CSV table of C-alpha atoms and ligand atoms in Angstrom, one decimal:
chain,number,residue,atom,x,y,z
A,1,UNK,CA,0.0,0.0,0.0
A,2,UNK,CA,1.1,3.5,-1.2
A,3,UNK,CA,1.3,6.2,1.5
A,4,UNK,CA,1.3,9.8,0.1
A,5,UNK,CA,0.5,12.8,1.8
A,6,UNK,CA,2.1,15.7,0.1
A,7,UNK,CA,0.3,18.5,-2.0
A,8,UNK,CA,-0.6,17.2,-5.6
A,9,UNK,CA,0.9,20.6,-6.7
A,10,UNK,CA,4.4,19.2,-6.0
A,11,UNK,CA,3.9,16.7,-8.8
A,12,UNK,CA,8.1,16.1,-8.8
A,13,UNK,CA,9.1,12.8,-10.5
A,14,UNK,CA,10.0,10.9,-6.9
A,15,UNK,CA,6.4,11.5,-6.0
A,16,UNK,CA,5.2,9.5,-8.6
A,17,UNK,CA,5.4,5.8,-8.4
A,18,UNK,CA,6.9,4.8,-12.1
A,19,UNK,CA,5.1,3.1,-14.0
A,20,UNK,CA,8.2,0.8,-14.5
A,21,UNK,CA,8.6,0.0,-10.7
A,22,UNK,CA,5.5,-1.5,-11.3
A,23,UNK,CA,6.4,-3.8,-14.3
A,24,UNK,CA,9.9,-4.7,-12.7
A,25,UNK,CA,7.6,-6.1,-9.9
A,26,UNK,CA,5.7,-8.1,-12.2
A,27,UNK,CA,8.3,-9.0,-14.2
A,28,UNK,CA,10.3,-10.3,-10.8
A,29,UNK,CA,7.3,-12.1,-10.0
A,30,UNK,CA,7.2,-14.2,-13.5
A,31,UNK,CA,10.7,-15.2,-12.6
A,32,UNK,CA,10.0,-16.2,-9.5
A,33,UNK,CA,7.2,-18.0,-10.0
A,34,UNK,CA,4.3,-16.2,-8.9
A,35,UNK,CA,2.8,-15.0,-11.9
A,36,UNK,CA,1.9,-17.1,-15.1
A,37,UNK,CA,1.8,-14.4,-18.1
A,38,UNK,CA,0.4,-15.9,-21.6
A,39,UNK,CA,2.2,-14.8,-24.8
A,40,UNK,CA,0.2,-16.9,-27.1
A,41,UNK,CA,-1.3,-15.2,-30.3
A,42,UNK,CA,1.9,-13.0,-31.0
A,43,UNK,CA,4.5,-12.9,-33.5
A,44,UNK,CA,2.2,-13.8,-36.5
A,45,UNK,CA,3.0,-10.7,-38.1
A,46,UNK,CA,6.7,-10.5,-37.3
A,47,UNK,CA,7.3,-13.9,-38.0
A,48,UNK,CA,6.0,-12.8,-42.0
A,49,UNK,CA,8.0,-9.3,-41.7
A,50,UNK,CA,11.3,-11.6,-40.6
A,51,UNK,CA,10.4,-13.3,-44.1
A,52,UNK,CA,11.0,-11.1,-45.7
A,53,UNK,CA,8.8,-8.3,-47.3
A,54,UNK,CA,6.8,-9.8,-50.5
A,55,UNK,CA,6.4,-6.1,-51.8
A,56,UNK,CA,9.3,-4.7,-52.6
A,57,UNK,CA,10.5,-1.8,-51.2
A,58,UNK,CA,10.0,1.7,-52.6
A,59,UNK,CA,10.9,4.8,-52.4
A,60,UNK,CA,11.5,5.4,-48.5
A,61,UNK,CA,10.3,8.9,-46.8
A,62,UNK,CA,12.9,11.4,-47.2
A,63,UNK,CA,14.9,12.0,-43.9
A,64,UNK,CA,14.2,15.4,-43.9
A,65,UNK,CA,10.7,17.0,-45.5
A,66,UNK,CA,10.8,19.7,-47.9
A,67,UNK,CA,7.3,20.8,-48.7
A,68,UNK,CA,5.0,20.0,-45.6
A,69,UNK,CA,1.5,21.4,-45.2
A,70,UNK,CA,1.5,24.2,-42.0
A,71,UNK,CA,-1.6,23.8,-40.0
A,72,UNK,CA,-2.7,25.9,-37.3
A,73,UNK,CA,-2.1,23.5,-34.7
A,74,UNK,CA,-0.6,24.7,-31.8
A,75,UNK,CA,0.8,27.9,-32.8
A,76,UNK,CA,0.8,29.5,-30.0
A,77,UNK,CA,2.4,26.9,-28.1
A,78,UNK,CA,6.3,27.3,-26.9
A,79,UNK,CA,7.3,24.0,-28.4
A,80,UNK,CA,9.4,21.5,-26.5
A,81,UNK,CA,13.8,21.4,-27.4
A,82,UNK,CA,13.9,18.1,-29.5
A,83,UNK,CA,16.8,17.1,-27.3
A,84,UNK,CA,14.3,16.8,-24.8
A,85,UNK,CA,11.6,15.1,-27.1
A,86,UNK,CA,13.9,12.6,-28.1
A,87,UNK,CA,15.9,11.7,-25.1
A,88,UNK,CA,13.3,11.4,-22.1
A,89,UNK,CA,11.1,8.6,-24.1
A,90,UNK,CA,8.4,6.2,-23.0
A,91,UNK,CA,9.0,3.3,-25.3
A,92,UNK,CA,9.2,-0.3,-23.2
A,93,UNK,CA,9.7,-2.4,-26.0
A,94,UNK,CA,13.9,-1.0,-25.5
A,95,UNK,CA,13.6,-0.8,-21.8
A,96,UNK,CA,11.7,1.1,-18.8
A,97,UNK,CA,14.2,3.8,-18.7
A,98,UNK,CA,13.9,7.2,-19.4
A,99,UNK,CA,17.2,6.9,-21.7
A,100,UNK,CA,16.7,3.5,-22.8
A,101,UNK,CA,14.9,3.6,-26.1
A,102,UNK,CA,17.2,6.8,-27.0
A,103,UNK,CA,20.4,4.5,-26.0
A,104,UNK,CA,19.3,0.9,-27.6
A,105,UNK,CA,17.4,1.8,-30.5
A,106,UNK,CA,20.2,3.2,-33.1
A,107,UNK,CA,20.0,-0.4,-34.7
A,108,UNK,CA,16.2,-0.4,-35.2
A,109,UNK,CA,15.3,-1.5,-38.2
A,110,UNK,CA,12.7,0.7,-40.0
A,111,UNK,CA,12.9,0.3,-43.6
A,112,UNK,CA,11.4,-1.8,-45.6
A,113,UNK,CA,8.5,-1.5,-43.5
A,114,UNK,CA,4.8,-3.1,-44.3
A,115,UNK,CA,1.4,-2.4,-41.8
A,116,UNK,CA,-0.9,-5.5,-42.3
A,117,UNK,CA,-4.5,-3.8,-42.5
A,118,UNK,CA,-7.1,-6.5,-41.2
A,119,UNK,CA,-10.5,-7.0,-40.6
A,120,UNK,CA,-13.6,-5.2,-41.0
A,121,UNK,CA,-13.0,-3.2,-44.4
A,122,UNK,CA,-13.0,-3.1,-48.2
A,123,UNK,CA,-9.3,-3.4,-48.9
A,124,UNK,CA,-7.0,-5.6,-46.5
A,125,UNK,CA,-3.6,-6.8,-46.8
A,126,UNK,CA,-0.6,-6.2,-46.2
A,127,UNK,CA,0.6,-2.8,-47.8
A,128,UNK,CA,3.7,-0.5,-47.5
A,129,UNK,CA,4.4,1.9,-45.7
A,130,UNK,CA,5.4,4.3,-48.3
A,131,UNK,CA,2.6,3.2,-50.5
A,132,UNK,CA,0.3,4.4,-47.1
A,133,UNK,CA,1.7,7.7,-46.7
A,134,UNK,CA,2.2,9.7,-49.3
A,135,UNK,CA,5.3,12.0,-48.9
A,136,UNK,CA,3.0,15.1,-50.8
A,137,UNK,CA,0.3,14.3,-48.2
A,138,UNK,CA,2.3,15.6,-45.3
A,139,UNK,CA,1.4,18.4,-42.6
A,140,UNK,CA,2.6,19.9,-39.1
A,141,UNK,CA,0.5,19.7,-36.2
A,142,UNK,CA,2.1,20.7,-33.2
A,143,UNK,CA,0.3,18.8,-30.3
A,144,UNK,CA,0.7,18.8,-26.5
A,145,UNK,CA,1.4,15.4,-24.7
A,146,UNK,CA,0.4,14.8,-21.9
A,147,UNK,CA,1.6,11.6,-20.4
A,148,UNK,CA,-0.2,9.5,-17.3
A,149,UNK,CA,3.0,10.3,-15.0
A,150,UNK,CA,2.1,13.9,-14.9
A,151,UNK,CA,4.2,15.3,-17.4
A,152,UNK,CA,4.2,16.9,-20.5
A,153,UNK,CA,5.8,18.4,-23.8
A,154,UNK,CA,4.9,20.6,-26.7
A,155,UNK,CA,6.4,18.3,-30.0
A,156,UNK,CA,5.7,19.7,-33.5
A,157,UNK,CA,5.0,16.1,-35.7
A,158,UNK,CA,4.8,16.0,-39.1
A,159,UNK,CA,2.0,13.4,-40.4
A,160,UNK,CA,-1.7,12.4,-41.8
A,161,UNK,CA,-4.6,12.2,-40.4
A,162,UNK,CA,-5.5,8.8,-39.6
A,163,UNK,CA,-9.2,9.4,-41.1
A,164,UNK,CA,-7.2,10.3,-44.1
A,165,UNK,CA,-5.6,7.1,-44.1
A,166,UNK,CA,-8.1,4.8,-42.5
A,167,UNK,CA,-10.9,5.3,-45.1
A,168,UNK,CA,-8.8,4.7,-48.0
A,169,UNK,CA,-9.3,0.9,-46.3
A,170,UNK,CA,-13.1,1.1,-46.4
A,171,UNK,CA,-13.8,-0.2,-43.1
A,172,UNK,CA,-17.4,-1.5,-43.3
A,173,UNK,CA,-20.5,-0.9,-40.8
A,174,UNK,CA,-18.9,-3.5,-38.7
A,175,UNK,CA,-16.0,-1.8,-38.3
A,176,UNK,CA,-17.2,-0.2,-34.4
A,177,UNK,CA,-13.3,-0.2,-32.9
A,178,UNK,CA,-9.9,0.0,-34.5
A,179,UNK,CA,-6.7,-1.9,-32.9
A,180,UNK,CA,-3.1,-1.6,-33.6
A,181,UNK,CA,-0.6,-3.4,-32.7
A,182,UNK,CA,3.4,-2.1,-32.4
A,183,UNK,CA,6.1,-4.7,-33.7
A,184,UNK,CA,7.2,-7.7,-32.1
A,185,UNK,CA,11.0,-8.5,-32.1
A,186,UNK,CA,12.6,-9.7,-29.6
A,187,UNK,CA,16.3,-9.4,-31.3
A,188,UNK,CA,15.8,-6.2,-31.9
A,189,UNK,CA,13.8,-4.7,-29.4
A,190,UNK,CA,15.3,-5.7,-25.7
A,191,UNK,CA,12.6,-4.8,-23.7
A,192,UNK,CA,10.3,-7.5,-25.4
A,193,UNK,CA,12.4,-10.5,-23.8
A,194,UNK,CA,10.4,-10.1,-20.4
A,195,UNK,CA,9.3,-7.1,-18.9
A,196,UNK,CA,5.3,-8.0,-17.6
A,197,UNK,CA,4.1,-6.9,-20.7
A,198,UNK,CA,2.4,-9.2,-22.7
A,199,UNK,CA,3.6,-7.9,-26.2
A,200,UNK,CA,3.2,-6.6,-28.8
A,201,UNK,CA,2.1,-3.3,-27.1
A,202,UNK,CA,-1.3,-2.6,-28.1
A,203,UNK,CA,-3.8,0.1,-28.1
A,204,UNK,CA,-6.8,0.7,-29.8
A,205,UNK,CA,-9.8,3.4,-30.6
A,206,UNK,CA,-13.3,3.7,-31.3
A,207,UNK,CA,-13.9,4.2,-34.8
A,208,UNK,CA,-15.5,7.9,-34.2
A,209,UNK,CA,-12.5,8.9,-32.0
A,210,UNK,CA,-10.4,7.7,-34.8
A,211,UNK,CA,-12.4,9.6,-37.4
A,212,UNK,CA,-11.8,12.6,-35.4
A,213,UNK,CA,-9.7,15.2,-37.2
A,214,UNK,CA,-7.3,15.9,-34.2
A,215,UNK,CA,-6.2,11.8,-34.6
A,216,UNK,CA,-2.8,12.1,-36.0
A,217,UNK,CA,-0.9,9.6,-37.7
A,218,UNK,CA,3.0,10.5,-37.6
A,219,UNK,CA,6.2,9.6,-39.5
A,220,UNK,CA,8.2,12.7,-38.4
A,221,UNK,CA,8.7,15.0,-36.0
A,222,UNK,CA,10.8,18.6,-36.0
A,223,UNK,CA,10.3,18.7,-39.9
A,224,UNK,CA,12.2,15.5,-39.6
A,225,UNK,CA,11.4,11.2,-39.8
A,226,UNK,CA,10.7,10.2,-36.8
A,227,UNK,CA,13.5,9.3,-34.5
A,228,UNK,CA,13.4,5.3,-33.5
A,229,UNK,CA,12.7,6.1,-30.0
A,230,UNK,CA,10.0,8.0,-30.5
A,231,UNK,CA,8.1,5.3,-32.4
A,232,UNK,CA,9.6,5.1,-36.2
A,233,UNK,CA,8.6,4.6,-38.6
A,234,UNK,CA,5.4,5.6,-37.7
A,235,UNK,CA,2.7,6.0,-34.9
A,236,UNK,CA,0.0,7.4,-33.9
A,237,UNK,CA,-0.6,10.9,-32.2
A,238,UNK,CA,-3.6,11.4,-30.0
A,239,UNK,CA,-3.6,14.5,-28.2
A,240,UNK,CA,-6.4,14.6,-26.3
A,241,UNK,CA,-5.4,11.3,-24.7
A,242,UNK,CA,-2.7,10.1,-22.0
A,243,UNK,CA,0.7,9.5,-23.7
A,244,UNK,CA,0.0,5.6,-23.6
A,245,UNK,CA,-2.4,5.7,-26.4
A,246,UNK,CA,-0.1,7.4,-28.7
A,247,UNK,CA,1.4,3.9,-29.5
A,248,UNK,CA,4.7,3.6,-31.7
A,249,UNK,CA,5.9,2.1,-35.0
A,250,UNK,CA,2.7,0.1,-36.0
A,251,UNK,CA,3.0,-3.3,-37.7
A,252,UNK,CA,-1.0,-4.1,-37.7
A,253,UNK,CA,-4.6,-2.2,-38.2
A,254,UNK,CA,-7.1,-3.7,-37.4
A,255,UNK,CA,-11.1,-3.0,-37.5
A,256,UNK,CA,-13.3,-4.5,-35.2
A,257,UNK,CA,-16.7,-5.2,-33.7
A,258,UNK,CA,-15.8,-5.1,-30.5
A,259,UNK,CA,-13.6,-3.0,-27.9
A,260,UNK,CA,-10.6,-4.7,-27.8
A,261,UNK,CA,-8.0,-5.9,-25.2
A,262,UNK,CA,-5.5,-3.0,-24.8
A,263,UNK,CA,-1.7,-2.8,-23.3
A,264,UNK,CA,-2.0,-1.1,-20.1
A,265,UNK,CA,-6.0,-1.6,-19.0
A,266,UNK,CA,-4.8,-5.1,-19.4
A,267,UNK,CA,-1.9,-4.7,-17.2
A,268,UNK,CA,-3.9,-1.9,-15.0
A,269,UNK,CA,-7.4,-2.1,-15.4
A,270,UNK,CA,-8.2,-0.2,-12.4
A,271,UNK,CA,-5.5,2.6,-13.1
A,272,UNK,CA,-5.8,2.9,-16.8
A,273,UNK,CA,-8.9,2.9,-18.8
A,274,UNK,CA,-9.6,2.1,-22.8
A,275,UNK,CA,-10.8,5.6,-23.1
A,276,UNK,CA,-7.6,7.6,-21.0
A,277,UNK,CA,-8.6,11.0,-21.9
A,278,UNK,CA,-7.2,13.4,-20.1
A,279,UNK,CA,-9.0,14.6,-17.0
A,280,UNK,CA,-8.3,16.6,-13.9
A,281,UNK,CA,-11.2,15.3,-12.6
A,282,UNK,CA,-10.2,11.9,-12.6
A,283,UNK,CA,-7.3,11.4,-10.0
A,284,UNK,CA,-4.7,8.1,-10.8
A,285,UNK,CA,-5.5,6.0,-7.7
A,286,UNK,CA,-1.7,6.7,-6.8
A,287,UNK,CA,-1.9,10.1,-7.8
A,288,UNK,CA,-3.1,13.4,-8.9
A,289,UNK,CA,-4.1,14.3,-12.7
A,290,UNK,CA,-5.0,18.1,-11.5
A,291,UNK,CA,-1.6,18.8,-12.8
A,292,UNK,CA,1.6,18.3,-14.2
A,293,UNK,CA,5.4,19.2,-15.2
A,294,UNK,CA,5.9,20.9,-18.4
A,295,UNK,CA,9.0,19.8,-19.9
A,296,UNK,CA,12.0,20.7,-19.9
A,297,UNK,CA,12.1,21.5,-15.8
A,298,UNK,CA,14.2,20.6,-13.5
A,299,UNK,CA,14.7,20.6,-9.3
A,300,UNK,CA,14.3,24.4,-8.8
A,301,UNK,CA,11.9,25.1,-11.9
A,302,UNK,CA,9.7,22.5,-12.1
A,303,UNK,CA,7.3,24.1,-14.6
A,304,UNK,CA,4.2,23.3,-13.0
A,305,UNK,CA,1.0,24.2,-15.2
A,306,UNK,CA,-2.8,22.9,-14.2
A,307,UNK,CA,-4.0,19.8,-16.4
A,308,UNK,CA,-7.1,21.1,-18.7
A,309,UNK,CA,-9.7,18.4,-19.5
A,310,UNK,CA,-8.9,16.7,-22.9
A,311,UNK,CA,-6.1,18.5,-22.5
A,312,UNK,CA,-7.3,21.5,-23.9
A,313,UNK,CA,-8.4,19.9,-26.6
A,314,UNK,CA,-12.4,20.2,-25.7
A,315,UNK,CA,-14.0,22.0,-28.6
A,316,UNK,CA,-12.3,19.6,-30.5
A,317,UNK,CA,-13.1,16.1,-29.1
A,318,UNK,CA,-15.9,16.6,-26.3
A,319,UNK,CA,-19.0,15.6,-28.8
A,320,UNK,CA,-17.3,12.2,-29.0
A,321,UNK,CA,-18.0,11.8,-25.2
A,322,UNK,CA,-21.4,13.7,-24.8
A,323,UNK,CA,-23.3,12.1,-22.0
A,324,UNK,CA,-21.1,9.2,-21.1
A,325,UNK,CA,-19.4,9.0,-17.7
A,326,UNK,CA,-16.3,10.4,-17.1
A,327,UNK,CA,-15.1,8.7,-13.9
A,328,UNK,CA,-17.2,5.5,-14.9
A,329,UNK,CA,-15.5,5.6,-18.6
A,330,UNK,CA,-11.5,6.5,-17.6
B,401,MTE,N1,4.8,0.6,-28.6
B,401,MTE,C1,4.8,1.5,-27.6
B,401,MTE,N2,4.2,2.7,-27.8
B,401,MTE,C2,4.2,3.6,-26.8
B,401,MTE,C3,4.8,3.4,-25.6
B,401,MTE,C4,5.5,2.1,-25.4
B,401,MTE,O1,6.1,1.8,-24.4
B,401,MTE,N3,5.5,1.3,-26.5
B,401,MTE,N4,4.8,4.3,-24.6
B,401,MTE,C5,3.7,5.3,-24.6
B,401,MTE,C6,3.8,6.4,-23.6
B,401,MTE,S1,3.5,6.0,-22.0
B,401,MTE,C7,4.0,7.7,-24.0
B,401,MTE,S2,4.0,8.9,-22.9
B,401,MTE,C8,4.4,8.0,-25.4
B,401,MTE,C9,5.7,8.8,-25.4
B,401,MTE,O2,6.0,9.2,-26.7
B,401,MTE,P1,7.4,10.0,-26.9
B,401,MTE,O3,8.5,9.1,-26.4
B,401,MTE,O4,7.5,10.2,-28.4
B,401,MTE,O5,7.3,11.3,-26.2
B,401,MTE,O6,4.5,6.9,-26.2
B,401,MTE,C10,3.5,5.9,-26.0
B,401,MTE,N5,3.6,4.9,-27.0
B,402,MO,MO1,3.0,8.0,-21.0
């Protein structure tokens, strides 16, 4: 049991119990016997991207963009140094540390790569990515994100929206959710050779959230491709949401009848919700949402702004959650 009693304005980093402490307790647990996890139904995908691709590759995304789309997105925002975008990371496929994905993902392989688009729609199969996202197609949205540990960033990404891309797939009336899974590699991605998780990472929307124009599907960031820790080749961007649902270099679309199974209400159910919108409202039971630590900050400026519901992102998404209940539906 937890015991805190300081002011949720103080929202420092030690307050908060990392979300990692809690996965190297399950993960110590697994080894010791006193949790079973299944990993069955994985590595279908990534057993037939190991194959080898049976497109062949095209032209990959420039490294750098030339001609991308400004949007008014966030233009008033002070955005974030990319040192500090791309060096304090949440990516637990190359480790639970802060610095991890930055320091063991230089090798990632992100090129060719194909997105297998499944299930309810028109057009399935397995298609790449170049031939997904057109490099002419490409805008600037720069987005807060706000992560579940009570902080946040300002990042300027470059991208699509997801509508854009998921309609081009036709998903049919049955089509109520869509899922998406990140890859799973175990050689190349550390983190995915224990850890508590039960990989791939996973994370999934309902289709009208999806649809919504602020649903942002990234290849780049800084007028830049994306770099591998921060989910390359590509990944989705979801503002409104906690960080979690932002999930990283996507090997599978899928459209579904029903709300599926995702990475951390699996792990969490009671401490993360499918929906994890943003909310002040809605305490974590360890600790406060009411604010959190704008990024870069250290020790004697720790940059503490309130948390806005939906992040500030209400005119924009709070139709898709008209009369539904808030604290019921985290
Ligand atoms: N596959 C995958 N996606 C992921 C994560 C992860 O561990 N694995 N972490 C999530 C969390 S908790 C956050 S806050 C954001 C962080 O994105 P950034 O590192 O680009 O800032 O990625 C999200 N997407
Ligand atoms: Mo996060």
């Amino acid at each position: 049991m937890l015991i805190r009693n300081k002011k949720s304005s103080d929202c420092t980093e030690s307050e908060i119990t990392d979300r990692s402490i809690y996965l190297n307790r399950r993960q110590f647990m697994k080894v010791t016997g006193g949790v079973a996890l299944g990993v069955g139904g994985i590595g279908q995908v990534s057993a037939a991207l190991q194959q080898g691709n049976p497109l062949s590759p095209s032209n990959n995304i420039a490294t750098s963009f030339k001609n991308i789309i400004e949007t008014p997105y966030g233009k008033e925002e002070k955005i974030s140094p990319f040192d500090v975008a791309s060096s304090y990371n949440n990516f637990y496929e190359f480790g639970y540390g802060k610095s991890d994905p930055k320091d063991k993902s230089s090798g990632f392989k992100t090129t060719p790569w194909t997105i297998s688009v499944e299930g309810e729609a028109g057009k399935t199969g397995v298609f790449d990515l170049d031939d997904i996202i057109r490099e002419s197609l490409l805008e600037e949205r720069i987005y807060r994100l706000r992560c579940v540990e009570a902080w946040s960033m300002v990042i300027p990404w470059v991208g699509v929206p997801l509508a854009t891309i998921l309609k081009r797939f036709e998903p049919n009336s049955n089509a109520k959710y869509v899922y998406f899974e990140t890859l799973y590699d175990p050689k190349q991605m550390p983190g995915q050779k224990g850890g508590g998780i039960d990989w791939p990472y996973r994370e999934a929307l309902r289709i009208d959230e999806a649809m919504n124009p602020l649903a942002f599907l990234a290849v780049g960031m800084y007028g830049s491709i994306l770099p591998n820790q921060n989910g390359a080749p590509v990944r989705l961007v979801l503002p409104w949401k906690y960080g979690f649902k932002s999930i990283k270099s996507i090997v599978t679309i899928r459209f579904v009848e029903t709300m599926p199974k995702t990475t951390w209400s699996m792990l969490a159910p009671q401490e993360y919700g499918f929906y994890a919108n943003v909310n002040p409202d809605v305490d974590h039971p360890r600790w406060s949402q009411k604010q959190e630590r704008r990024l870069p900050g250290g020790v004697l400026f720790p940059n503490v702004i309130e948390t806005k519901m939906f992040n500030g992102y209400e005119e924009e998404v709070g139709s898709l959650y008209a009369g539904m209940d808030l604290k019921r539906f985290y």
